[in-house]
Amino acid sequence: MNRAFNFKTIITLMITSAATLSANTHSAPQQSDMLEPESATGKSALVQNAIAQTKQLEASKHMVVSANPYASNAALEVLRNGGNASDAMVTVQTVLGLVEPQSSGLGGGAFTLYFDAKKQKLTAYDGRETAPLDVTQDLFLAKDQTPLGFFEAVVGGRSVGTPGTVALLGHIHGKYGSKPWGELLEPAIKLAEQGFQVSPRLANAIATDRERLSTDADSRDYFLPNGEPLAQGMIVKNQAYADVLRMLAAEGPKAFYTKRFAQTIVAKVQSSANKGYLSVDDFTRYEVVEREPVCAPFLRYRVCGMGPPSSGAVSVGQILMMTEAANTSDYPPESADAWQVISDATRLSFADRNTYLADPDFFDVPGWLLNENYIQQRAALLTVGKPLTQVAPGTFQNNAQSSVVEGIQIEQASTTHFSIVDSQGNVLSSTSTIENGFGSRLMVNGFLLNNELTDFSFSYENEQGLIANRVQAAKRPRSSMAPTIVMETGAPKMAIGSPGGSRIINYVANSLIRTLMWNQHPYNAINAAHISNRYGQMDVEKLKLDDELVARFKKMGYETQERDLNSGLHVIKIDKANARLIGAADERREGHVAGD
């Protein structure tokens, strides 16, 4: 049998020594609000101290910030050896797919912003999964036409869309890469064959999800050998993953989308108990889409991100523009009044998001959502000290989309983000996902398949009409991923992004407000206590927010809930005046800054 298709996963386990790792609203809450986000990282004090040393760094040449030290360090070696940001992207993503498989991988999709220093051009790349050609709009409806429960829809083949990550890596490397494609896969291949150490967060995620992982034989064999979850510190090998990467190294990224390879994935999806609709045609027809970045003015900057099918750039941009229009800079960073205004601006942006944003190839997205006059109109609704009691999508110059209505999708908090700056001045910001933690729970060829189709609205219409983000064949589901590059006088100033489901929008917008408006250090900004309000309820980060501030929110009339808000913000600030790169990783996860 050809080595590239020897897909039996080989696992070697070895326990390492303890010394090695020890208010009322128009918008209804999402069902996912009732579900805990991805569980917090379980760390011993020893591990926490070791990881903390990698959370912030200054450098002068190049830098990588990603969700795992294996990935950041491997990508740094690519940069040290003369590779550029697009080269490092291939390495960091393929390593993350191995060591952080619950969050992203070959079976998922991604959005990437790339600033080409030579051409002085910023481009957005859409590697989002697509709905199979054979799906119908009632994909997630039961026989009685009521929506399925979230995990009824997620687990199995029904939720799997056409993966876009490999195509995206190949497309961007094909345009900008300077190193041979196959060479960039070697770090992940070696790690898969020689073994990597299970991190605290991965071990905790497996233990938490063991019941669902048990539904698929390959996932069960890999993550639960002998019926027990992989434990922190174990050494794991994944020969099947290495075999796939060797095949891609030899044949190129397009090999992933050939009938010969795709049929192994299709067979898995269609033979699942919760049968899916993916076909070989979906793979052979898949294409990465180059899109214009969506940029919003904020103070003296242009904050640029991924437009539809992602809601990230539009929603983040609306929040920033309304925050500036409401003169929020007049208040100190920990002011209840400031966060009340930011929270209500966020609620207004989510009302627009849930009504007007969807795949632009299937829906005519309004062009006025970042219009300055429209933003002023929305900002006029904000009153300091007086939270909004009703929130509705906006209209502008009688141009509302009357043919569509608000639709809420269930979007979970399991994704990854990495930021890269190379010595030539190229800047990359990429957010990548398989959607829910461990995706569909289907494992094939050593990697997990996404459950991205559950990012569509489960219902396709209600009594008011059709929903923009309804399921349609070949359509890309709406996302909240917000890979962002901040521009100042035509040059990149910052690259930032985060995992976190629809709260990504909160995490990124709030961090930009802290860094750009209140001039906080990137590390302090991204690790400050989170405040998240999308649909009226004020979610405050457990054990981090001042009790007096929470009391003020309650006095204003907000319903508040303390919860884990597990972002994974990764930022690089470019200090051009001092020729410095300032990198920071979120202390809530296992992010690592690497640079010279």
Coordinates of C-alpha atoms in Angstrom, one line a residue:
M1 CA 0.0 0.0 0.0
N2 CA 1.2 3.5 -0.8
R3 CA 2.7 5.1 2.4
A4 CA 0.5 8.2 1.9
F5 CA -2.6 6.1 2.3
N6 CA -1.6 4.0 5.3
F7 CA -4.2 5.7 7.4
K8 CA -4.1 3.5 10.4
T9 CA -3.3 5.8 13.3
I10 CA -0.5 4.6 15.5
I11 CA -0.4 5.9 19.0
T12 CA 2.5 5.5 21.4
L13 CA 1.8 6.6 24.9
M14 CA 4.4 7.3 27.5
I15 CA 3.9 9.1 30.9
T16 CA 6.5 11.8 31.3
S17 CA 7.9 12.6 34.8
A18 CA 6.1 15.0 36.9
A19 CA 9.1 17.3 36.7
T20 CA 8.6 17.7 33.0
L21 CA 5.0 19.0 33.3
S22 CA 3.3 19.2 36.4
A23 CA -31.9 44.1 30.3
N24 CA -34.8 43.2 27.7
T25 CA -33.8 43.1 24.1
H26 CA -35.1 42.5 20.6
S27 CA -32.6 39.8 19.9
A28 CA -33.2 36.4 21.6
P29 CA -30.1 34.8 23.2
Q30 CA -28.4 32.1 21.2
Q31 CA -28.8 28.5 22.4
S32 CA -25.1 28.5 22.7
D33 CA -25.3 31.1 25.5
M34 CA -26.7 28.3 27.7
L35 CA -23.7 26.1 26.9
E36 CA -20.3 26.7 28.5
P37 CA -17.6 27.9 26.1
E38 CA -14.6 25.6 25.6
S39 CA -13.4 24.7 29.1
A40 CA -10.6 26.6 30.8
T41 CA -7.1 25.2 30.6
G42 CA -6.3 22.9 33.5
K43 CA -2.8 23.8 34.5
S44 CA -0.6 22.9 37.5
A45 CA 1.3 25.8 39.1
L46 CA 4.5 24.5 37.4
V47 CA 2.9 24.5 34.0
Q48 CA 1.3 27.9 34.5
N49 CA 4.6 29.5 35.5
A50 CA 6.4 27.9 32.5
I51 CA 3.8 29.1 30.0
A52 CA 3.7 32.6 31.5
Q53 CA 7.3 33.2 30.5
T54 CA 6.2 33.0 26.8
K55 CA 3.2 35.3 27.0
Q56 CA 4.9 38.6 26.0
L57 CA 8.0 39.4 24.0
E58 CA 9.7 42.2 22.1
A59 CA 11.7 41.5 19.0
S60 CA 13.2 43.4 16.1
K61 CA 13.3 41.0 13.1
H62 CA 10.2 38.7 13.0
M63 CA 7.6 37.2 15.3
V64 CA 4.9 34.5 15.5
V65 CA 2.1 34.3 18.1
S66 CA 0.0 31.1 18.0
A67 CA -2.0 28.9 20.4
N68 CA 0.8 26.4 21.1
P69 CA 4.6 26.5 21.7
Y70 CA 5.2 23.7 19.3
A71 CA 3.6 25.7 16.5
S72 CA 5.1 29.1 17.3
N73 CA 8.6 27.6 17.6
A74 CA 8.4 25.6 14.4
A75 CA 7.2 28.7 12.5
L76 CA 10.0 30.8 14.0
E77 CA 12.5 28.4 12.6
V78 CA 11.0 28.9 9.2
L79 CA 11.4 32.6 9.5
R80 CA 15.0 32.2 10.8
N81 CA 15.8 30.2 7.7
G82 CA 14.7 32.9 5.4
G83 CA 11.0 32.0 5.0
N84 CA 8.3 34.7 4.9
A85 CA 5.0 35.0 6.7
S86 CA 3.1 32.8 4.1
D87 CA 5.7 30.1 4.6
A88 CA 5.4 30.3 8.3
M89 CA 1.6 30.1 8.0
V90 CA 1.9 26.6 6.4
T91 CA 4.0 25.3 9.2
V92 CA 2.1 26.9 12.1
Q93 CA -1.3 25.6 10.8
T94 CA -0.1 22.0 10.1
V95 CA 1.5 21.8 13.5
L96 CA -1.6 23.2 15.2
G97 CA -3.7 20.6 13.5
L98 CA -1.6 18.0 15.3
V99 CA -1.1 19.4 18.7
E100 CA -4.4 21.4 19.0
P101 CA -6.7 19.1 17.0
Q102 CA -9.8 20.2 18.9
S103 CA -9.6 23.7 17.5
S104 CA -8.5 23.6 13.8
G105 CA -6.9 21.4 11.2
L106 CA -6.9 20.0 7.7
G107 CA -10.6 19.2 8.1
G108 CA -11.7 22.8 8.7
G109 CA -11.6 26.3 7.2
A110 CA -10.0 29.6 7.8
F111 CA -9.9 33.3 7.0
T112 CA -6.6 35.1 6.5
L113 CA -5.6 38.8 6.0
Y114 CA -2.2 39.2 4.3
F115 CA -0.3 42.5 3.9
D116 CA 2.2 42.2 1.0
A117 CA 5.0 44.6 1.9
K118 CA 6.5 44.6 -1.6
K119 CA 3.2 45.7 -3.2
Q120 CA 2.0 47.6 -0.2
K121 CA -1.3 45.7 -0.6
L122 CA -3.7 44.2 1.9
T123 CA -5.9 41.2 0.8
A124 CA -8.5 39.0 2.5
Y125 CA -8.6 35.3 1.7
D126 CA -11.7 33.3 2.3
G127 CA -11.0 29.6 3.0
R128 CA -14.4 29.0 4.6
E129 CA -16.1 25.6 4.3
T130 CA -19.0 25.3 1.9
A131 CA -22.3 23.5 2.2
P132 CA -22.5 20.3 0.2
L133 CA -24.2 20.5 -3.2
D134 CA -26.8 18.0 -2.0
V135 CA -28.1 19.7 1.1
T136 CA -31.5 21.3 1.4
Q137 CA -32.6 24.2 3.6
D138 CA -34.3 21.9 6.1
L139 CA -30.9 20.2 6.9
F140 CA -31.2 20.9 10.6
L141 CA -35.0 20.5 11.1
A142 CA -36.6 17.4 12.6
K143 CA -39.5 15.7 10.9
D144 CA -41.9 18.0 12.7
Q145 CA -40.0 21.0 11.3
T146 CA -38.6 22.1 14.6
P147 CA -34.8 22.7 14.9
L148 CA -32.6 19.9 16.1
G149 CA -30.8 20.3 19.3
F150 CA -27.3 21.6 18.8
F151 CA -25.4 18.4 19.5
E152 CA -28.0 16.3 17.6
A153 CA -26.9 18.4 14.6
V154 CA -23.2 18.5 15.4
V155 CA -22.1 14.9 16.0
G156 CA -21.7 12.9 12.8
G157 CA -21.6 13.6 9.1
R158 CA -24.7 15.9 8.8
S159 CA -22.7 19.0 10.0
V160 CA -19.6 18.5 7.8
G161 CA -18.9 21.1 5.2
T162 CA -16.2 21.0 2.4
P163 CA -12.9 21.7 4.1
G164 CA -11.1 24.9 2.9
T165 CA -7.9 25.1 5.1
V166 CA -5.6 23.1 2.8
A167 CA -6.7 25.0 -0.3
L168 CA -6.2 28.3 1.6
L169 CA -2.6 27.3 2.7
G170 CA -1.8 26.3 -0.9
H171 CA -3.4 29.4 -2.4
I172 CA -1.5 31.9 -0.2
H173 CA 1.8 30.0 -0.4
G174 CA 1.4 29.9 -4.2
K175 CA 1.1 33.7 -4.3
Y176 CA 3.7 34.7 -1.7
G177 CA 5.7 31.7 -0.6
S178 CA 9.5 31.7 -0.9
K179 CA 10.3 28.2 0.5
P180 CA 9.4 24.8 -1.1
W181 CA 6.0 23.7 -0.1
G182 CA 7.1 20.2 1.1
E183 CA 9.8 21.6 3.3
L184 CA 7.2 23.6 5.3
L185 CA 5.3 20.4 6.2
E186 CA 8.4 18.7 7.6
P187 CA 8.1 20.1 11.2
A188 CA 4.6 18.7 11.5
I189 CA 5.6 15.4 9.9
K190 CA 8.5 14.9 12.3
L191 CA 6.4 15.8 15.3
A192 CA 3.6 13.4 14.3
E193 CA 6.1 10.6 13.8
Q194 CA 8.3 11.2 16.8
G195 CA 5.6 12.3 19.2
F196 CA 4.3 15.4 20.9
Q197 CA 3.4 16.0 24.5
V198 CA -0.3 16.3 25.3
S199 CA -0.9 19.8 26.7
P200 CA -3.1 20.5 29.8
R201 CA -5.8 22.1 27.7
L202 CA -6.0 19.2 25.2
A203 CA -6.1 16.7 28.0
N204 CA -8.9 18.6 29.7
A205 CA -10.8 19.0 26.5
I206 CA -10.7 15.2 25.8
A207 CA -11.8 14.3 29.3
T208 CA -14.7 16.7 29.1
D209 CA -15.8 15.5 25.7
R210 CA -15.1 11.7 26.1
E211 CA -18.7 10.7 25.6
R212 CA -19.1 12.4 22.2
L213 CA -15.6 11.3 21.1
S214 CA -16.6 7.8 21.8
T215 CA -19.3 7.9 19.1
D216 CA -16.6 7.6 16.3
A217 CA -14.3 4.5 16.3
D218 CA -11.3 6.4 15.0
S219 CA -11.7 9.3 17.4
R220 CA -12.2 6.8 20.2
D221 CA -9.0 4.9 19.4
Y222 CA -6.9 8.0 19.1
F223 CA -8.2 10.2 22.0
L224 CA -9.4 7.4 24.3
P225 CA -6.9 4.5 24.0
N226 CA -7.9 1.6 26.2
G227 CA -11.0 3.5 27.0
E228 CA -9.2 6.3 28.9
P229 CA -8.6 9.9 27.8
L230 CA -5.1 11.0 26.8
A231 CA -3.6 12.5 29.9
Q232 CA -1.5 15.6 30.3
G233 CA 2.2 14.9 29.6
M234 CA 1.6 11.7 27.5
I235 CA 3.6 11.4 24.3
V236 CA 1.4 10.8 21.3
K237 CA 2.3 9.8 17.7
N238 CA -0.1 10.2 14.7
Q239 CA 1.3 8.2 11.8
A240 CA -1.9 8.7 9.7
Y241 CA -1.5 12.5 10.0
A242 CA 2.2 12.2 8.9
D243 CA 1.2 10.1 6.0
V244 CA -1.3 12.7 4.7
L245 CA 1.2 15.4 5.1
R246 CA 3.8 13.4 3.2
M247 CA 1.3 12.9 0.4
L248 CA 0.6 16.6 0.3
A249 CA 4.3 17.4 0.4
A250 CA 4.9 15.2 -2.6
E251 CA 1.8 16.0 -4.7
G252 CA 0.9 19.5 -3.5
P253 CA -2.2 20.9 -1.8
K254 CA -4.4 20.2 -4.7
A255 CA -4.1 16.5 -4.0
F256 CA -6.4 17.0 -1.0
Y257 CA -9.2 17.8 -3.4
T258 CA -8.8 15.0 -5.9
K259 CA -11.2 12.1 -6.1
R260 CA -8.5 9.7 -4.9
F261 CA -8.1 11.4 -1.6
A262 CA -11.5 13.1 -1.1
Q263 CA -13.4 9.8 -1.4
T264 CA -11.9 8.7 2.0
I265 CA -13.5 11.7 3.7
V266 CA -16.7 11.3 1.8
A267 CA -17.0 7.7 2.8
K268 CA -16.6 8.6 6.4
V269 CA -19.2 11.4 6.3
Q270 CA -21.8 9.3 4.4
S271 CA -21.4 6.2 6.5
S272 CA -21.9 8.1 9.8
A273 CA -24.9 7.2 11.9
N274 CA -25.9 10.9 11.5
K275 CA -25.3 10.7 7.8
G276 CA -23.9 13.7 5.9
Y277 CA -24.2 14.9 2.3
L278 CA -20.6 15.7 1.3
S279 CA -19.6 14.4 -2.1
V280 CA -16.4 14.2 -4.2
D281 CA -17.9 16.9 -6.4
D282 CA -17.8 19.3 -3.4
F283 CA -14.1 18.8 -3.2
T284 CA -13.3 19.1 -6.9
R285 CA -15.3 22.3 -7.1
Y286 CA -13.9 24.0 -4.0
E287 CA -12.2 27.3 -4.5
V288 CA -10.5 29.9 -2.2
V289 CA -12.0 33.4 -2.7
E290 CA -10.0 36.6 -2.7
R291 CA -12.0 39.4 -1.2
E292 CA -11.4 43.1 -0.5
P293 CA -10.8 43.7 3.2
V294 CA -13.5 45.5 5.0
C295 CA -12.0 48.5 6.8
A296 CA -13.5 50.9 9.4
P297 CA -12.1 54.2 10.5
F298 CA -11.3 54.4 14.2
L299 CA -9.4 57.4 15.6
R300 CA -6.4 57.8 13.3
Y301 CA -6.4 54.2 12.2
R302 CA -8.1 51.9 9.6
V303 CA -9.2 48.7 11.2
C304 CA -9.3 46.1 8.5
G305 CA -10.7 42.6 8.6
M306 CA -12.7 39.8 6.8
G307 CA -16.0 40.8 5.3
P308 CA -18.9 38.5 4.6
P309 CA -19.3 35.6 4.9
S310 CA -17.6 36.6 8.1
S311 CA -19.4 39.1 10.3
G312 CA -16.2 39.9 12.1
A313 CA -15.0 43.0 10.3
V314 CA -18.4 44.7 9.9
S315 CA -19.4 44.0 13.6
V316 CA -16.0 45.0 15.0
G317 CA -16.0 48.1 12.8
Q318 CA -19.5 49.1 13.9
I319 CA -18.6 48.8 17.6
L320 CA -15.4 50.8 17.2
M321 CA -17.1 53.6 15.2
M322 CA -20.0 53.9 17.6
T323 CA -17.7 53.9 20.5
E324 CA -15.7 56.8 19.1
A325 CA -18.9 58.7 18.1
A326 CA -20.2 58.4 21.6
N327 CA -17.0 60.0 23.0
T328 CA -16.1 57.0 25.1
S329 CA -12.5 58.1 25.3
D330 CA -13.7 60.7 27.8
Y331 CA -14.0 57.9 30.4
P332 CA -11.3 55.8 32.1
P333 CA -10.8 52.2 31.0
E334 CA -12.5 50.6 34.0
S335 CA -15.5 53.0 34.0
A336 CA -18.9 51.4 34.2
D337 CA -20.2 54.2 32.0
A338 CA -17.7 53.4 29.3
W339 CA -18.5 49.7 29.3
Q340 CA -22.2 50.4 29.3
V341 CA -21.8 52.4 26.0
I342 CA -19.5 49.7 24.5
S343 CA -21.9 47.0 25.5
D344 CA -24.9 48.7 24.0
A345 CA -23.0 49.5 20.8
T346 CA -22.2 45.8 20.6
R347 CA -25.8 44.9 21.0
L348 CA -26.7 47.2 18.1
S349 CA -24.0 45.6 16.0
F350 CA -25.3 42.1 16.7
A351 CA -28.8 43.1 15.7
D352 CA -27.5 44.2 12.3
R353 CA -25.2 41.1 12.1
N354 CA -28.0 38.7 12.7
T355 CA -30.2 40.3 10.0
Y356 CA -28.0 41.6 7.3
L357 CA -24.8 39.5 7.1
A358 CA -24.4 36.3 5.2
D359 CA -22.5 34.8 2.2
P360 CA -22.4 37.7 -0.3
D361 CA -22.6 35.2 -3.2
F362 CA -26.1 34.3 -2.0
F363 CA -27.3 37.5 -0.4
D364 CA -27.1 41.2 -1.2
V365 CA -25.3 42.5 1.9
P366 CA -26.2 46.2 2.5
G367 CA -23.4 48.5 1.7
W368 CA -24.3 51.1 4.3
L369 CA -23.5 49.2 7.5
L370 CA -20.3 51.1 8.0
N371 CA -21.5 54.3 6.5
E372 CA -20.5 57.2 8.8
N373 CA -24.0 58.8 8.7
Y374 CA -25.6 55.4 9.6
I375 CA -23.1 54.9 12.4
Q376 CA -23.9 58.4 13.8
Q377 CA -27.6 57.5 13.6
R378 CA -27.0 54.3 15.6
A379 CA -24.7 56.0 18.0
A380 CA -27.4 58.6 18.8
L381 CA -29.3 55.7 20.5
L382 CA -26.6 55.4 23.1
T383 CA -27.0 57.3 26.4
V384 CA -24.4 57.1 29.1
G385 CA -25.8 55.5 32.3
K386 CA -29.0 54.4 30.6
P387 CA -28.9 51.0 28.9
L388 CA -31.0 50.3 25.9
T389 CA -34.2 48.4 26.7
Q390 CA -35.0 47.6 23.0
V391 CA -32.5 46.7 20.3
A392 CA -33.4 46.2 16.6
P393 CA -31.6 46.1 13.3
G394 CA -31.1 49.5 11.8
T395 CA -32.5 51.0 8.6
F396 CA -30.8 53.7 6.5
Q397 CA -32.4 56.0 4.0
N398 CA -35.3 53.6 3.6
N399 CA -32.9 50.9 2.3
A400 CA -33.7 48.1 4.8
Q401 CA -33.6 44.6 3.5
S402 CA -37.3 43.8 3.9
S403 CA -37.0 40.4 2.3
V404 CA -35.0 38.9 5.2
V405 CA -35.4 38.6 8.9
E406 CA -33.2 38.1 11.9
G407 CA -31.7 34.6 12.2
I408 CA -29.5 33.4 15.1
Q409 CA -27.1 30.6 14.5
I410 CA -25.5 28.5 17.2
E411 CA -21.8 29.3 17.1
Q412 CA -19.3 27.7 19.6
A413 CA -16.1 28.8 21.1
S414 CA -13.5 26.4 19.7
T415 CA -11.2 27.9 17.1
T416 CA -7.5 29.2 16.9
H417 CA -5.8 32.3 15.8
F418 CA -2.2 33.2 14.8
S419 CA -0.4 36.4 13.9
I420 CA 2.9 36.6 12.0
V421 CA 5.3 39.4 11.0
D422 CA 8.4 38.6 9.0
S423 CA 11.6 40.5 8.4
Q424 CA 10.5 41.8 5.0
G425 CA 7.5 43.6 6.6
N426 CA 4.8 41.1 5.5
V427 CA 2.0 40.8 8.0
L428 CA -0.4 37.9 8.4
S429 CA -3.5 37.5 10.6
S430 CA -5.4 34.2 10.4
T431 CA -8.3 32.6 12.3
S432 CA -8.8 28.9 11.6
T433 CA -11.5 26.5 12.9
I434 CA -13.3 23.2 12.8
E435 CA -16.1 25.0 14.7
N436 CA -17.1 23.2 17.9
G437 CA -14.4 21.5 20.0
F438 CA -13.4 18.4 18.1
G439 CA -15.8 19.4 15.3
S440 CA -18.1 16.7 14.1
R441 CA -16.1 14.1 16.2
L442 CA -15.5 12.3 13.0
M443 CA -11.8 11.4 12.5
V444 CA -10.3 10.3 9.2
N445 CA -6.7 10.1 8.0
G446 CA -5.4 11.3 11.4
F447 CA -7.4 14.6 11.5
L448 CA -10.9 15.7 12.6
L449 CA -13.7 16.9 10.3
N450 CA -15.5 20.2 10.9
N451 CA -19.1 20.7 12.0
E452 CA -19.2 24.1 10.2
L453 CA -22.6 23.7 8.8
T454 CA -24.1 24.3 12.2
D455 CA -23.0 27.9 11.7
F456 CA -26.0 28.3 9.5
S457 CA -29.3 29.2 11.0
F458 CA -31.2 26.0 11.7
S459 CA -34.5 27.5 10.6
Y460 CA -34.7 28.9 7.1
E461 CA -37.6 31.2 7.7
N462 CA -40.0 32.4 10.3
E463 CA -43.3 34.3 10.2
Q464 CA -41.6 37.5 9.0
G465 CA -39.8 35.8 6.0
L466 CA -36.6 34.2 4.8
I467 CA -33.4 34.2 6.9
A468 CA -30.2 35.5 5.2
N469 CA -28.0 32.9 6.8
R470 CA -30.2 29.9 6.0
V471 CA -28.7 26.6 4.6
Q472 CA -28.2 26.6 0.8
A473 CA -26.1 24.3 -1.4
A474 CA -22.5 25.5 -2.0
K475 CA -23.1 28.5 0.4
R476 CA -20.5 29.5 3.1
P477 CA -22.0 29.8 6.6
R478 CA -21.8 33.1 8.4
S479 CA -18.8 33.3 10.8
S480 CA -17.7 35.6 13.6
M481 CA -14.0 35.1 13.0
A482 CA -12.2 38.4 13.0
P483 CA -8.6 38.2 11.8
T484 CA -7.6 41.9 11.9
I485 CA -4.8 44.1 10.7
V486 CA -4.8 47.7 11.9
M487 CA -3.4 50.2 9.4
E488 CA -1.9 53.6 10.2
T489 CA -1.0 56.0 7.3
G490 CA -0.9 53.0 4.9
A491 CA 1.3 50.8 7.0
P492 CA 0.4 47.9 9.3
K493 CA 0.3 48.8 13.0
M494 CA -1.1 45.6 14.6
A495 CA -2.2 42.1 13.8
I496 CA -4.8 40.6 16.2
G497 CA -7.5 37.9 16.4
S498 CA -9.0 35.3 18.7
P499 CA -11.1 32.2 19.0
G500 CA -14.3 32.3 21.0
G501 CA -17.4 31.8 18.9
S502 CA -19.5 34.9 18.4
R503 CA -17.8 36.4 21.3
I504 CA -14.7 36.8 19.1
I505 CA -16.3 40.1 18.1
N506 CA -16.4 41.3 21.7
Y507 CA -12.8 40.1 22.4
V508 CA -11.3 41.7 19.4
A509 CA -13.2 45.0 19.6
N510 CA -12.6 45.4 23.3
S511 CA -8.9 44.7 22.9
L512 CA -8.6 47.3 20.1
I513 CA -10.4 49.8 22.2
R514 CA -8.0 49.2 25.1
T515 CA -4.9 49.3 22.9
L516 CA -5.8 52.1 20.4
M517 CA -8.0 54.3 22.4
W518 CA -6.7 53.9 26.0
N519 CA -3.1 53.2 24.9
Q520 CA -2.8 50.0 27.0
H521 CA 0.1 47.6 26.4
P522 CA -1.1 44.7 24.2
Y523 CA -0.4 42.2 26.9
N524 CA -2.4 44.1 29.5
A525 CA -5.2 44.8 27.0
I526 CA -5.8 41.2 25.9
N527 CA -5.6 39.9 29.5
A528 CA -7.9 42.4 31.1
A529 CA -11.2 41.1 32.4
H530 CA -13.7 40.4 29.7
I531 CA -17.1 42.0 29.5
S532 CA -19.4 40.6 26.8
N533 CA -22.9 41.7 25.9
R534 CA -24.5 40.5 22.7
Y535 CA -28.2 40.1 23.4
G536 CA -28.8 42.1 26.7
Q537 CA -27.2 39.9 29.3
M538 CA -23.9 41.3 30.6
D539 CA -21.5 38.3 30.8
V540 CA -18.6 39.1 33.1
E541 CA -15.4 37.1 33.4
K542 CA -15.4 34.9 36.5
L543 CA -13.0 35.9 39.2
K544 CA -11.4 38.7 37.2
L545 CA -13.9 41.7 37.2
D546 CA -14.1 44.1 40.1
D547 CA -17.2 43.5 42.2
E548 CA -18.0 47.2 42.4
L549 CA -18.1 47.3 38.6
V550 CA -20.5 44.3 38.5
A551 CA -22.7 46.0 41.1
R552 CA -22.8 49.1 38.9
F553 CA -24.0 47.1 35.9
K554 CA -26.7 45.5 38.0
K555 CA -27.8 48.9 39.3
M556 CA -28.1 50.1 35.7
G557 CA -30.5 47.3 35.1
Y558 CA -28.4 44.7 33.4
E559 CA -28.8 41.0 34.1
T560 CA -25.3 39.8 34.8
Q561 CA -23.7 36.4 34.7
E562 CA -20.2 35.4 35.8
R563 CA -18.7 32.8 33.5
D564 CA -15.5 31.6 31.9
L565 CA -14.8 33.8 28.9
N566 CA -11.9 31.8 27.3
S567 CA -10.6 33.9 24.5
G568 CA -7.3 33.1 22.8
L569 CA -6.2 36.6 21.7
H570 CA -2.8 36.7 19.9
V571 CA -1.4 40.1 18.9
I572 CA 1.6 41.7 17.4
K573 CA 2.0 45.4 17.6
I574 CA 4.4 47.0 15.1
D575 CA 6.4 49.9 16.7
K576 CA 7.9 51.3 13.6
A577 CA 9.5 54.3 15.3
N578 CA 11.6 52.1 17.5
A579 CA 11.9 49.2 15.1
R580 CA 10.3 46.8 17.6
L581 CA 7.7 44.1 17.4
I582 CA 5.6 43.7 20.6
G583 CA 3.9 40.3 20.9
A584 CA 1.4 39.1 23.4
A585 CA -0.5 35.9 24.0
D586 CA -3.7 35.4 26.0
E587 CA -3.0 33.9 29.4
R588 CA -6.3 32.0 29.3
R589 CA -5.0 29.4 26.9
E590 CA -1.6 28.0 25.9
G591 CA -0.5 30.7 23.4
H592 CA 3.2 31.3 22.9
V593 CA 5.1 34.3 21.5
A594 CA 8.3 33.5 19.5
G595 CA 10.6 35.9 17.8
D596 CA 14.0 37.4 17.3

